């Protein structure tokens, strides 16, 4: 007697269904691509992939800028990849980034629609908006508070936080990494929301850092299969491999806390007569909010809380990473500290700390800021641009929906532009005692490209200049010593993420002299 044929388990049935759906989806994409490219133009060069999954398993998960740079050196400044049918284009030079993302920006300024980002509830971030009137409105609102002409209104906040930072270093220099986080985090919370309570700010900043890391992680090509196969977002949480759903749900709660609750707290404070000592972005937006009953009020409130949350979430993290790298680089290069302090002593003297008004008179300090931005590229590969339509470039077919990413790290470490690019050398930006305008400014790559350039770049540059100038006016930084009193060599090591942050390190920070303590 034959054994009865048992039905397939539910898990196997679902797995078969998903596999069939995937095959059908890939086939439809192939047919569609063929119809849209009737001339049969070739795709840009790149490594050969596998059937169905393409280059999915060749997408680097650690230090992707290094692997993409290797691919660019092998295949050229354009490298084409596909992950489960999703086209990806890597730009390995500033020339290609400018030609494609700047000059053809009308076609190359959209963003990916990533299910993972929708699931963690960060759709409020206008950096994810498709290019169009809504994005322009959000950027215009943000620009009102962070353009080059208004940064001076935040100088009192920056001066107070920098002075507090110098005092903390004097009291507990071994905690310099924590003090740096406090400095930049508290400054951006005061600028964005007017929150002066350090304990409140510390909790909110933790939420912001959590969401920024999640934002970056889930955007990385190949990291989450749900971005390549959107139907997976509907798979039940108990299904094998669907553990991401529970984590994404937790992140969505954090997102609401930082996005909605922070802005509502400002409204409550103002209603109760509690206004911060210095102007803030949120308070000004609340003051200008349409009256109750005005049909424009709801949309205005949405835009206001969104742009404040963007400043909160992204404003401090990149600057923190840059300053960590700066302290490391300075400890490795005492000659840079010495040269900077000669300039500071000559221009500023010993009676006060530098201010933003001194920037034009301190070219070497500005050169240090430029060099640390180049040497430690904090966003080696930013968020992808997406093609809004099919395009032809240099005889290649670029499909609609292609993720286009410029390798900013490679652009800022190009040996044809920067001599010995692996070395930290601010003098590369100097000539005859002034900044050399002929040297490629890191700003061409650090802040993004085309219509997606970071609107907070002026606050970032001003803050980094002020912290660098004030720190070097007062302190020296040295490598740590071992038990025998010998200096321990330092080297930069970064955490694996799209926002490149140096791993924790030790160094010794000491006053230049006892007389310098009176400056803070």
Short mmCIF file of C-alpha atoms in Angstrom, two decimals:
data_model
loop_
_atom_site.label_atom_id
_atom_site.label_comp_id
_atom_site.label_asym_id
_atom_site.label_seq_id
_atom_site.Cartn_x
_atom_site.Cartn_y
_atom_site.Cartn_z
CA UNK A 1 0.00 0.00 0.00
CA UNK A 2 1.46 3.31 -1.02
CA UNK A 3 1.99 6.04 1.55
CA UNK A 4 -0.40 9.01 1.26
CA UNK A 5 1.05 12.08 -0.31
CA UNK A 6 1.20 14.74 2.39
CA UNK A 7 0.44 18.36 1.47
CA UNK A 8 3.31 20.80 1.33
CA UNK A 9 3.84 22.81 4.48
CA UNK A 10 2.57 26.36 4.50
CA UNK A 11 6.14 27.64 4.62
CA UNK A 12 7.12 25.74 1.47
CA UNK A 13 4.00 26.94 -0.31
CA UNK A 14 4.74 30.55 0.58
CA UNK A 15 8.37 30.11 -0.45
CA UNK A 16 7.31 28.71 -3.81
CA UNK A 17 4.87 31.57 -4.28
CA UNK A 18 7.53 34.17 -3.52
CA UNK A 19 10.01 32.48 -5.90
CA UNK A 20 7.46 32.39 -8.72
CA UNK A 21 6.52 36.02 -8.13
CA UNK A 22 10.20 36.95 -8.23
CA UNK A 23 10.77 35.13 -11.53
CA UNK A 24 7.71 36.75 -13.08
CA UNK A 25 8.74 40.19 -11.84
CA UNK A 26 12.28 39.86 -13.26
CA UNK A 27 10.91 38.64 -16.60
CA UNK A 28 8.51 41.57 -16.85
CA UNK A 29 11.33 44.01 -16.09
CA UNK A 30 13.48 42.43 -18.82
CA UNK A 31 10.68 42.71 -21.41
CA UNK A 32 9.98 46.29 -20.41
CA UNK A 33 13.67 47.25 -20.62
CA UNK A 34 13.97 45.72 -24.08
CA UNK A 35 10.95 47.66 -25.35
CA UNK A 36 12.33 50.95 -23.99
CA UNK A 37 15.72 50.52 -25.68
CA UNK A 38 14.77 49.87 -29.33
CA UNK A 39 18.20 50.95 -30.61
CA UNK A 40 19.81 48.25 -28.52
CA UNK A 41 22.29 50.60 -26.86
CA UNK A 42 24.66 48.83 -24.49
CA UNK A 43 24.54 49.29 -20.75
CA UNK A 44 27.63 50.83 -19.12
CA UNK A 45 30.43 48.37 -18.30
CA UNK A 46 30.51 46.44 -15.05
CA UNK A 47 31.12 43.04 -13.49
CA UNK A 48 29.14 40.08 -14.81
CA UNK A 49 26.30 39.00 -12.53
CA UNK A 50 24.35 35.82 -11.87
CA UNK A 51 20.97 34.89 -13.35
CA UNK A 52 17.99 36.57 -11.65
CA UNK A 53 19.94 38.09 -8.72
CA UNK A 54 22.47 39.84 -10.95
CA UNK A 55 25.24 41.50 -8.92
CA UNK A 56 23.37 41.23 -5.61
CA UNK A 57 26.16 39.26 -3.94
CA UNK A 58 28.84 41.58 -5.35
CA UNK A 59 27.41 44.67 -3.66
CA UNK A 60 29.89 45.55 -0.91
CA UNK A 61 28.55 45.70 2.64
CA UNK A 62 31.69 47.11 4.29
CA UNK A 63 33.51 50.22 3.08
CA UNK A 64 31.61 50.19 -0.23
CA UNK A 65 33.48 53.28 -1.46
CA UNK A 66 36.71 51.28 -1.56
CA UNK A 67 35.20 48.39 -3.52
CA UNK A 68 33.40 50.75 -5.90
CA UNK A 69 36.67 52.62 -6.43
CA UNK A 70 38.32 49.32 -7.35
CA UNK A 71 35.50 48.63 -9.82
CA UNK A 72 35.88 52.10 -11.33
CA UNK A 73 39.59 51.54 -11.82
CA UNK A 74 38.83 48.24 -13.56
CA UNK A 75 35.83 49.24 -15.69
CA UNK A 76 36.06 53.03 -15.96
CA UNK A 77 34.34 56.05 -14.42
CA UNK A 78 30.93 54.49 -15.09
CA UNK A 79 30.21 51.12 -13.48
CA UNK A 80 26.84 49.43 -13.99
CA UNK A 81 25.44 46.82 -11.61
CA UNK A 82 22.06 45.15 -11.15
CA UNK A 83 20.61 43.64 -7.99
CA UNK A 84 17.52 41.51 -8.62
CA UNK A 85 16.69 43.70 -11.60
CA UNK A 86 17.42 47.02 -9.86
CA UNK A 87 19.96 48.97 -11.97
CA UNK A 88 22.76 50.80 -10.14
CA UNK A 89 25.27 53.22 -11.67
CA UNK A 90 28.46 54.19 -9.83
CA UNK A 91 30.18 57.44 -10.84
CA UNK A 92 33.89 57.37 -10.09
CA UNK A 93 35.01 60.89 -11.04
CA UNK A 94 33.94 64.50 -10.52
CA UNK A 95 33.71 64.91 -14.29
CA UNK A 96 31.05 62.20 -14.54
CA UNK A 97 29.25 63.43 -11.41
CA UNK A 98 29.03 66.95 -12.85
CA UNK A 99 28.02 65.82 -16.34
CA UNK A 100 25.27 63.54 -15.08
CA UNK A 101 24.07 64.91 -11.73
CA UNK A 102 24.60 68.62 -12.45
CA UNK A 103 24.13 69.19 -16.18
CA UNK A 104 21.43 66.54 -16.56
CA UNK A 105 19.87 67.20 -13.18
CA UNK A 106 16.34 67.38 -14.60
CA UNK A 107 16.57 63.62 -15.25
CA UNK A 108 18.78 62.62 -12.32
CA UNK A 109 17.28 64.27 -9.21
CA UNK A 110 14.68 61.76 -8.00
CA UNK A 111 15.17 59.49 -4.98
CA UNK A 112 14.58 55.76 -4.57
CA UNK A 113 11.19 54.67 -3.30
CA UNK A 114 12.45 52.20 -0.72
CA UNK A 115 9.91 50.07 1.16
CA UNK A 116 12.30 49.82 4.12
CA UNK A 117 12.30 53.61 4.55
CA UNK A 118 8.52 53.67 4.39
CA UNK A 119 8.35 50.93 7.01
CA UNK A 120 10.51 52.86 9.50
CA UNK A 121 8.31 55.94 8.94
CA UNK A 122 10.82 58.53 7.72
CA UNK A 123 8.77 59.74 4.77
CA UNK A 124 8.84 63.18 6.44
CA UNK A 125 12.49 63.65 5.47
CA UNK A 126 12.45 65.86 2.39
CA UNK A 127 15.79 64.40 1.35
CA UNK A 128 13.68 61.43 0.20
CA UNK A 129 11.11 63.42 -1.76
CA UNK A 130 10.90 63.09 -5.52
CA UNK A 131 12.04 66.23 -7.27
CA UNK A 132 9.18 68.64 -7.83
CA UNK A 133 7.23 71.57 -6.33
CA UNK A 134 6.83 69.98 -2.88
CA UNK A 135 10.56 69.35 -2.51
CA UNK A 136 11.35 72.88 -3.67
CA UNK A 137 8.92 74.28 -1.08
CA UNK A 138 10.49 72.25 1.74
CA UNK A 139 14.02 73.21 0.71
CA UNK A 140 13.02 76.88 0.47
CA UNK A 141 11.58 76.76 3.99
CA UNK A 142 14.72 75.08 5.33
CA UNK A 143 16.96 77.50 3.41
CA UNK A 144 15.38 80.48 5.20
CA UNK A 145 17.04 79.33 8.42
CA UNK A 146 20.35 77.96 7.17
CA UNK A 147 21.54 80.08 4.25
CA UNK A 148 24.87 81.90 4.35
CA UNK A 149 23.26 85.25 5.23
CA UNK A 150 21.50 84.10 8.41
CA UNK A 151 24.10 81.87 10.06
CA UNK A 152 25.29 84.85 12.12
CA UNK A 153 22.02 84.78 14.10
CA UNK A 154 23.19 81.50 15.63
CA UNK A 155 26.62 82.78 16.64
CA UNK A 156 25.62 83.40 20.30
CA UNK A 157 24.49 79.76 20.60
CA UNK A 158 27.64 78.47 18.91
CA UNK A 159 29.87 80.70 21.08
CA UNK A 160 28.19 79.48 24.27
CA UNK A 161 28.40 75.82 23.32
CA UNK A 162 32.03 76.07 22.18
CA UNK A 163 32.98 77.78 25.45
CA UNK A 164 31.17 75.08 27.43
CA UNK A 165 33.04 72.47 25.37
CA UNK A 166 36.41 74.03 26.23
CA UNK A 167 35.51 74.01 29.93
CA UNK A 168 34.47 70.37 29.82
CA UNK A 169 37.77 69.46 28.14
CA UNK A 170 39.65 71.19 30.95
CA UNK A 171 37.71 69.25 33.59
CA UNK A 172 37.72 65.81 31.94
CA UNK A 173 39.83 65.71 28.76
CA UNK A 174 39.63 61.93 28.57
CA UNK A 175 35.91 62.28 27.71
CA UNK A 176 36.59 64.42 24.65
CA UNK A 177 34.46 62.22 22.38
CA UNK A 178 31.43 62.61 24.67
CA UNK A 179 32.05 66.34 24.99
CA UNK A 180 32.18 66.66 21.21
CA UNK A 181 28.82 64.92 20.87
CA UNK A 182 27.35 67.25 23.48
CA UNK A 183 28.76 70.35 21.81
CA UNK A 184 27.31 69.72 18.38
CA UNK A 185 24.18 67.95 19.53
CA UNK A 186 23.18 70.65 22.00
CA UNK A 187 23.96 73.40 19.49
CA UNK A 188 21.70 71.92 16.80
CA UNK A 189 18.90 71.22 19.31
CA UNK A 190 19.01 74.83 20.48
CA UNK A 191 19.10 76.12 16.90
CA UNK A 192 16.30 73.84 15.71
CA UNK A 193 14.01 73.79 18.76
CA UNK A 194 15.38 76.14 21.41
CA UNK A 195 15.74 73.27 23.91
CA UNK A 196 18.23 74.32 26.61
CA UNK A 197 17.91 71.38 29.02
CA UNK A 198 20.95 69.07 28.55
CA UNK A 199 19.06 66.02 29.82
CA UNK A 200 16.19 66.57 27.41
CA UNK A 201 18.62 67.13 24.57
CA UNK A 202 20.61 64.01 25.40
CA UNK A 203 17.55 61.77 25.08
CA UNK A 204 16.38 63.43 21.88
CA UNK A 205 19.84 63.19 20.36
CA UNK A 206 19.93 59.48 21.10
CA UNK A 207 16.71 59.10 19.12
CA UNK A 208 18.14 61.20 16.30
CA UNK A 209 21.32 59.14 16.10
CA UNK A 210 19.29 55.92 16.14
CA UNK A 211 17.13 57.06 13.24
CA UNK A 212 20.00 58.47 11.20
CA UNK A 213 21.93 55.21 11.46
CA UNK A 214 18.79 53.27 10.53
CA UNK A 215 18.08 55.66 7.68
CA UNK A 216 21.55 55.11 6.25
CA UNK A 217 21.57 51.36 6.86
CA UNK A 218 18.27 50.57 5.18
CA UNK A 219 19.21 52.73 2.16
CA UNK A 220 22.35 50.72 1.40
CA UNK A 221 21.88 48.71 -1.82
CA UNK A 222 21.68 45.00 -1.09
CA UNK A 223 21.31 45.38 2.68
CA UNK A 224 17.58 44.58 2.82
CA UNK A 225 15.99 42.39 0.16
CA UNK A 226 12.63 44.08 0.72
CA UNK A 227 13.99 47.12 -1.14
CA UNK A 228 14.62 44.99 -4.21
CA UNK A 229 11.49 42.82 -3.86
CA UNK A 230 8.80 45.13 -2.41
CA UNK A 231 6.27 42.31 -2.08
CA UNK A 232 8.31 41.03 0.89
CA UNK A 233 6.93 43.85 3.05
CA UNK A 234 3.66 41.89 3.10
CA UNK A 235 5.26 38.64 4.29
CA UNK A 236 4.11 37.82 7.86
CA UNK A 237 6.56 38.66 10.64
CA UNK A 238 6.85 34.98 11.64
CA UNK A 239 8.03 33.97 8.15
CA UNK A 240 11.72 32.93 7.98
CA UNK A 241 13.88 35.95 7.14
CA UNK A 242 11.17 38.49 8.07
CA UNK A 243 12.70 39.50 11.39
CA UNK A 244 13.31 42.95 9.95
CA UNK A 245 9.60 43.74 10.33
CA UNK A 246 9.69 43.83 14.15
CA UNK A 247 12.79 46.01 14.15
CA UNK A 248 11.28 48.39 11.60
CA UNK A 249 8.14 48.73 13.74
CA UNK A 250 10.27 49.78 16.74
CA UNK A 251 12.13 52.32 14.63
CA UNK A 252 8.84 53.78 13.41
CA UNK A 253 7.94 54.56 17.03
CA UNK A 254 11.27 56.33 17.55
CA UNK A 255 10.68 58.28 14.34
CA UNK A 256 7.36 59.62 15.57
CA UNK A 257 8.87 60.57 18.93
CA UNK A 258 11.59 62.68 17.33
CA UNK A 259 9.52 63.99 14.44
CA UNK A 260 6.16 64.93 15.97
CA UNK A 261 6.68 65.07 19.72
CA UNK A 262 9.65 67.48 19.62
CA UNK A 263 7.76 70.06 17.58
CA UNK A 264 4.65 69.71 19.74
CA UNK A 265 6.81 70.37 22.81
CA UNK A 266 7.89 73.70 21.32
CA UNK A 267 4.26 74.67 20.71
CA UNK A 268 3.38 73.79 24.30
CA UNK A 269 6.34 75.77 25.65
CA UNK A 270 5.34 78.85 23.68
CA UNK A 271 1.70 78.55 24.75
CA UNK A 272 2.90 78.51 28.37
CA UNK A 273 5.17 81.51 27.89
CA UNK A 274 8.42 79.53 27.93
CA UNK A 275 10.60 80.93 25.17
CA UNK A 276 14.33 80.19 24.80
CA UNK A 277 16.88 82.96 25.27
CA UNK A 278 17.99 82.78 21.62
CA UNK A 279 15.90 82.45 18.45
CA UNK A 280 15.13 78.96 17.18
CA UNK A 281 13.84 77.61 13.91
CA UNK A 282 10.79 75.92 15.45
CA UNK A 283 9.73 78.92 17.54
CA UNK A 284 9.88 81.20 14.51
CA UNK A 285 7.82 78.76 12.45
CA UNK A 286 5.23 78.45 15.22
CA UNK A 287 5.03 82.24 15.53
CA UNK A 288 4.21 82.46 11.82
CA UNK A 289 1.70 79.59 11.80
CA UNK A 290 -1.74 80.40 10.31
CA UNK A 291 -4.56 80.83 12.81
CA UNK A 292 -6.90 78.03 13.84
CA UNK A 293 -9.56 77.56 11.19
CA UNK A 294 -7.27 78.60 8.36
CA UNK A 295 -7.24 75.72 5.83
CA UNK A 296 -3.51 76.30 5.26
CA UNK A 297 -2.66 75.60 8.92
CA UNK A 298 -2.51 71.79 8.67
CA UNK A 299 -0.07 71.73 5.75
CA UNK A 300 2.00 74.52 7.28
CA UNK A 301 2.30 72.56 10.54
CA UNK A 302 3.35 69.45 8.61
CA UNK A 303 6.08 71.30 6.71
CA UNK A 304 7.30 73.05 9.86
CA UNK A 305 7.71 69.88 11.92
CA UNK A 306 9.29 68.09 8.96
CA UNK A 307 12.03 70.65 8.28
CA UNK A 308 12.85 70.94 12.00
CA UNK A 309 13.18 67.17 12.25
CA UNK A 310 15.56 67.10 9.28
CA UNK A 311 17.82 69.65 11.00
CA UNK A 312 17.61 67.64 14.22
CA UNK A 313 18.26 64.23 12.67
CA UNK A 314 21.05 65.05 10.26
CA UNK A 315 22.51 68.30 11.54
CA UNK A 316 24.92 67.04 14.18
CA UNK A 317 25.98 63.54 13.16
CA UNK A 318 28.14 64.41 10.17
CA UNK A 319 29.87 67.23 12.05
CA UNK A 320 30.52 64.93 15.01
CA UNK A 321 32.20 62.42 12.70
CA UNK A 322 34.29 65.16 11.11
CA UNK A 323 35.48 66.52 14.47
CA UNK A 324 36.38 63.04 15.72
CA UNK A 325 38.55 62.68 12.64
CA UNK A 326 40.01 66.16 13.17
CA UNK A 327 41.22 65.41 16.71
CA UNK A 328 42.73 62.18 15.46
CA UNK A 329 44.49 63.91 12.56
CA UNK A 330 45.81 66.72 14.77
CA UNK A 331 47.18 64.23 17.30
CA UNK A 332 48.98 62.49 14.44
CA UNK A 333 50.38 65.78 13.07
CA UNK A 334 51.84 68.14 15.71
CA UNK A 335 53.36 70.25 12.93
CA UNK A 336 49.85 71.18 11.77
CA UNK A 337 48.90 72.29 15.28
CA UNK A 338 52.04 74.38 15.56
CA UNK A 339 51.45 76.15 12.26
CA UNK A 340 47.81 76.82 13.09
CA UNK A 341 48.67 78.23 16.49
CA UNK A 342 51.23 80.59 14.99
CA UNK A 343 48.50 81.97 12.73
CA UNK A 344 46.05 82.24 15.63
CA UNK A 345 48.55 83.98 17.91
CA UNK A 346 49.51 86.41 15.16
CA UNK A 347 45.96 87.33 14.12
CA UNK A 348 43.91 86.88 17.32
CA UNK A 349 46.48 87.26 20.07
CA UNK A 350 45.99 85.87 23.56
CA UNK A 351 43.16 88.08 24.81
CA UNK A 352 40.11 86.43 23.26
CA UNK A 353 38.78 83.41 21.40
CA UNK A 354 38.27 83.50 17.62
CA UNK A 355 34.82 84.20 16.18
CA UNK A 356 33.19 83.62 12.82
CA UNK A 357 34.14 87.19 11.91
CA UNK A 358 37.81 86.10 11.90
CA UNK A 359 37.37 83.45 9.21
CA UNK A 360 38.83 85.44 6.32
CA UNK A 361 41.86 86.35 8.44
CA UNK A 362 42.66 82.72 9.31
CA UNK A 363 43.30 80.95 5.99
CA UNK A 364 45.30 78.10 7.50
CA UNK A 365 42.47 77.23 9.90
CA UNK A 366 40.16 77.20 6.88
CA UNK A 367 42.66 74.94 5.10
CA UNK A 368 42.53 72.50 8.03
CA UNK A 369 38.73 72.37 7.78
CA UNK A 370 38.93 71.75 4.03
CA UNK A 371 41.54 69.05 4.46
CA UNK A 372 39.72 67.15 7.20
CA UNK A 373 36.59 67.20 5.03
CA UNK A 374 38.63 65.77 2.15
CA UNK A 375 40.83 63.34 4.07
CA UNK A 376 37.96 61.89 6.09
CA UNK A 377 35.04 61.93 3.68
CA UNK A 378 32.17 61.71 6.14
CA UNK A 379 29.62 60.65 3.50
CA UNK A 380 31.77 58.61 1.10
CA UNK A 381 28.71 57.59 -0.91
CA UNK A 382 25.57 59.56 -0.24
CA UNK A 383 21.95 58.70 -0.86
CA UNK A 384 21.32 57.57 -4.43
CA UNK A 385 19.86 59.82 -7.08
CA UNK A 386 17.33 58.07 -9.32
CA UNK A 387 16.74 58.57 -13.03
CA UNK A 388 13.26 59.96 -13.70
CA UNK A 389 13.26 58.65 -17.28
CA UNK A 390 15.33 56.54 -19.66
CA UNK A 391 18.46 58.33 -20.79
CA UNK A 392 21.36 57.98 -23.18
CA UNK A 393 24.83 59.02 -22.08
CA UNK A 394 27.99 58.65 -24.16
CA UNK A 395 26.36 55.88 -26.21
CA UNK A 396 25.13 53.95 -23.16
CA UNK A 397 21.54 53.25 -22.18
CA UNK A 398 20.67 54.36 -18.63
CA UNK A 399 17.29 52.87 -17.64
CA UNK A 400 14.60 54.81 -15.83
CA UNK A 401 14.74 54.03 -12.11
CA UNK A 402 18.52 53.54 -12.01
CA UNK A 403 20.15 54.30 -8.65
CA UNK A 404 22.99 56.71 -9.42
CA UNK A 405 25.69 57.18 -6.78
CA UNK A 406 28.81 59.32 -6.97
CA UNK A 407 31.81 57.94 -5.10
CA UNK A 408 32.72 61.11 -3.19
CA UNK A 409 35.56 59.34 -1.40
CA UNK A 410 37.21 58.51 -4.74
CA UNK A 411 36.66 62.06 -6.02
CA UNK A 412 38.37 63.51 -2.93
CA UNK A 413 41.20 60.96 -3.01
CA UNK A 414 41.99 61.26 -6.70
CA UNK A 415 45.81 61.14 -7.00
CA UNK A 416 45.59 63.13 -10.22
CA UNK A 417 44.11 66.03 -8.24
CA UNK A 418 45.62 65.66 -4.76
CA UNK A 419 49.24 64.68 -4.29
CA UNK A 420 49.53 61.77 -1.83
CA UNK A 421 45.78 61.85 -1.10
CA UNK A 422 46.06 59.39 1.78
CA UNK A 423 48.05 61.95 3.79
CA UNK A 424 46.52 64.67 5.97
CA UNK A 425 48.12 67.85 4.65
CA UNK A 426 46.30 71.22 4.94
CA UNK A 427 49.16 72.90 3.06
CA UNK A 428 47.78 71.44 -0.18
CA UNK A 429 45.14 74.21 -0.02
CA UNK A 430 47.63 77.02 0.66
CA UNK A 431 49.76 79.18 -1.62
CA UNK A 432 51.79 82.24 -0.61
CA UNK A 433 50.06 82.47 2.77
CA UNK A 434 46.52 82.37 1.37
CA UNK A 435 44.00 79.77 0.26
CA UNK A 436 44.79 78.52 -3.24
CA UNK A 437 41.63 78.85 -5.37
CA UNK A 438 43.05 76.52 -8.04
CA UNK A 439 42.90 73.46 -5.76
CA UNK A 440 39.68 71.45 -5.91
CA UNK A 441 37.51 72.47 -2.97
CA UNK A 442 36.15 69.42 -1.10
CA UNK A 443 32.77 71.14 -1.03
CA UNK A 444 32.21 70.02 -4.63
CA UNK A 445 31.68 66.48 -3.33
CA UNK A 446 31.16 66.65 0.45
CA UNK A 447 27.69 68.20 0.29
CA UNK A 448 26.22 66.26 -2.62
CA UNK A 449 25.48 67.13 -6.23
CA UNK A 450 23.04 68.94 -8.47
CA UNK A 451 19.61 69.73 -7.11
CA UNK A 452 20.29 67.56 -4.06
CA UNK A 453 23.12 69.64 -2.55
CA UNK A 454 22.88 69.72 1.26
CA UNK A 455 21.04 72.90 2.32
CA UNK A 456 22.82 72.90 5.71
CA UNK A 457 26.33 73.27 4.31
CA UNK A 458 26.87 76.85 5.55
CA UNK A 459 26.09 75.96 9.16
CA UNK A 460 28.39 72.95 8.90
CA UNK A 461 31.32 74.93 7.51
CA UNK A 462 30.89 77.75 10.03
CA UNK A 463 30.63 75.40 13.00
CA UNK A 464 33.66 73.34 12.01
CA UNK A 465 35.73 76.48 11.51
CA UNK A 466 34.74 77.93 14.90
CA UNK A 467 35.39 74.72 16.85
CA UNK A 468 38.74 74.15 15.14
CA UNK A 469 39.93 77.72 15.71
CA UNK A 470 38.84 77.87 19.36
CA UNK A 471 40.19 74.42 20.23
CA UNK A 472 43.63 75.13 18.76
CA UNK A 473 43.73 78.55 20.44
CA UNK A 474 43.60 76.85 23.82
CA UNK A 475 44.69 73.21 23.58
CA UNK A 476 47.25 70.82 22.17
CA UNK A 477 46.35 67.22 21.41
CA UNK A 478 48.82 64.32 21.52
CA UNK A 479 48.79 60.56 20.91
CA UNK A 480 48.21 58.42 24.03
CA UNK A 481 51.17 56.87 25.84
CA UNK A 482 51.78 53.31 26.96
CA UNK A 483 52.88 52.28 30.46
CA UNK A 484 56.50 53.03 29.54
CA UNK A 485 55.69 56.58 28.48
CA UNK A 486 56.06 55.91 24.76
CA UNK A 487 53.58 57.38 22.29
CA UNK A 488 51.13 54.88 20.85
CA UNK A 489 50.81 55.30 17.06
CA UNK A 490 47.37 56.35 15.89
CA UNK A 491 45.55 55.46 12.68
CA UNK A 492 42.06 56.13 11.46
CA UNK A 493 39.59 53.23 11.56
CA UNK A 494 35.94 53.77 10.74
CA UNK A 495 32.66 52.04 11.56
CA UNK A 496 31.01 50.21 8.64
CA UNK A 497 28.25 52.63 7.58
CA UNK A 498 27.50 55.16 4.87
CA UNK A 499 28.16 57.92 7.42
CA UNK A 500 31.83 57.26 8.06
CA UNK A 501 32.55 57.72 11.78
CA UNK A 502 35.98 56.99 13.31
CA UNK A 503 35.97 54.19 15.84
CA UNK A 504 36.60 55.37 19.43
CA UNK A 505 40.22 56.24 20.14
CA UNK A 506 42.28 57.77 22.93
CA UNK A 507 44.42 60.88 22.92
CA UNK A 508 45.86 63.36 25.42
CA UNK A 509 44.50 66.90 25.45
CA UNK A 510 46.37 69.57 27.42
CA UNK A 511 46.24 73.34 27.77
CA UNK A 512 48.86 75.15 25.72
CA UNK A 513 49.73 77.01 28.94
CA UNK A 514 48.05 77.91 32.22
CA UNK A 515 47.46 81.42 30.85
CA UNK A 516 45.17 80.06 28.14
CA UNK A 517 42.61 78.90 30.73
CA UNK A 518 41.35 82.47 31.19
CA UNK A 519 39.95 82.43 27.63
CA UNK A 520 37.05 80.24 28.72
#
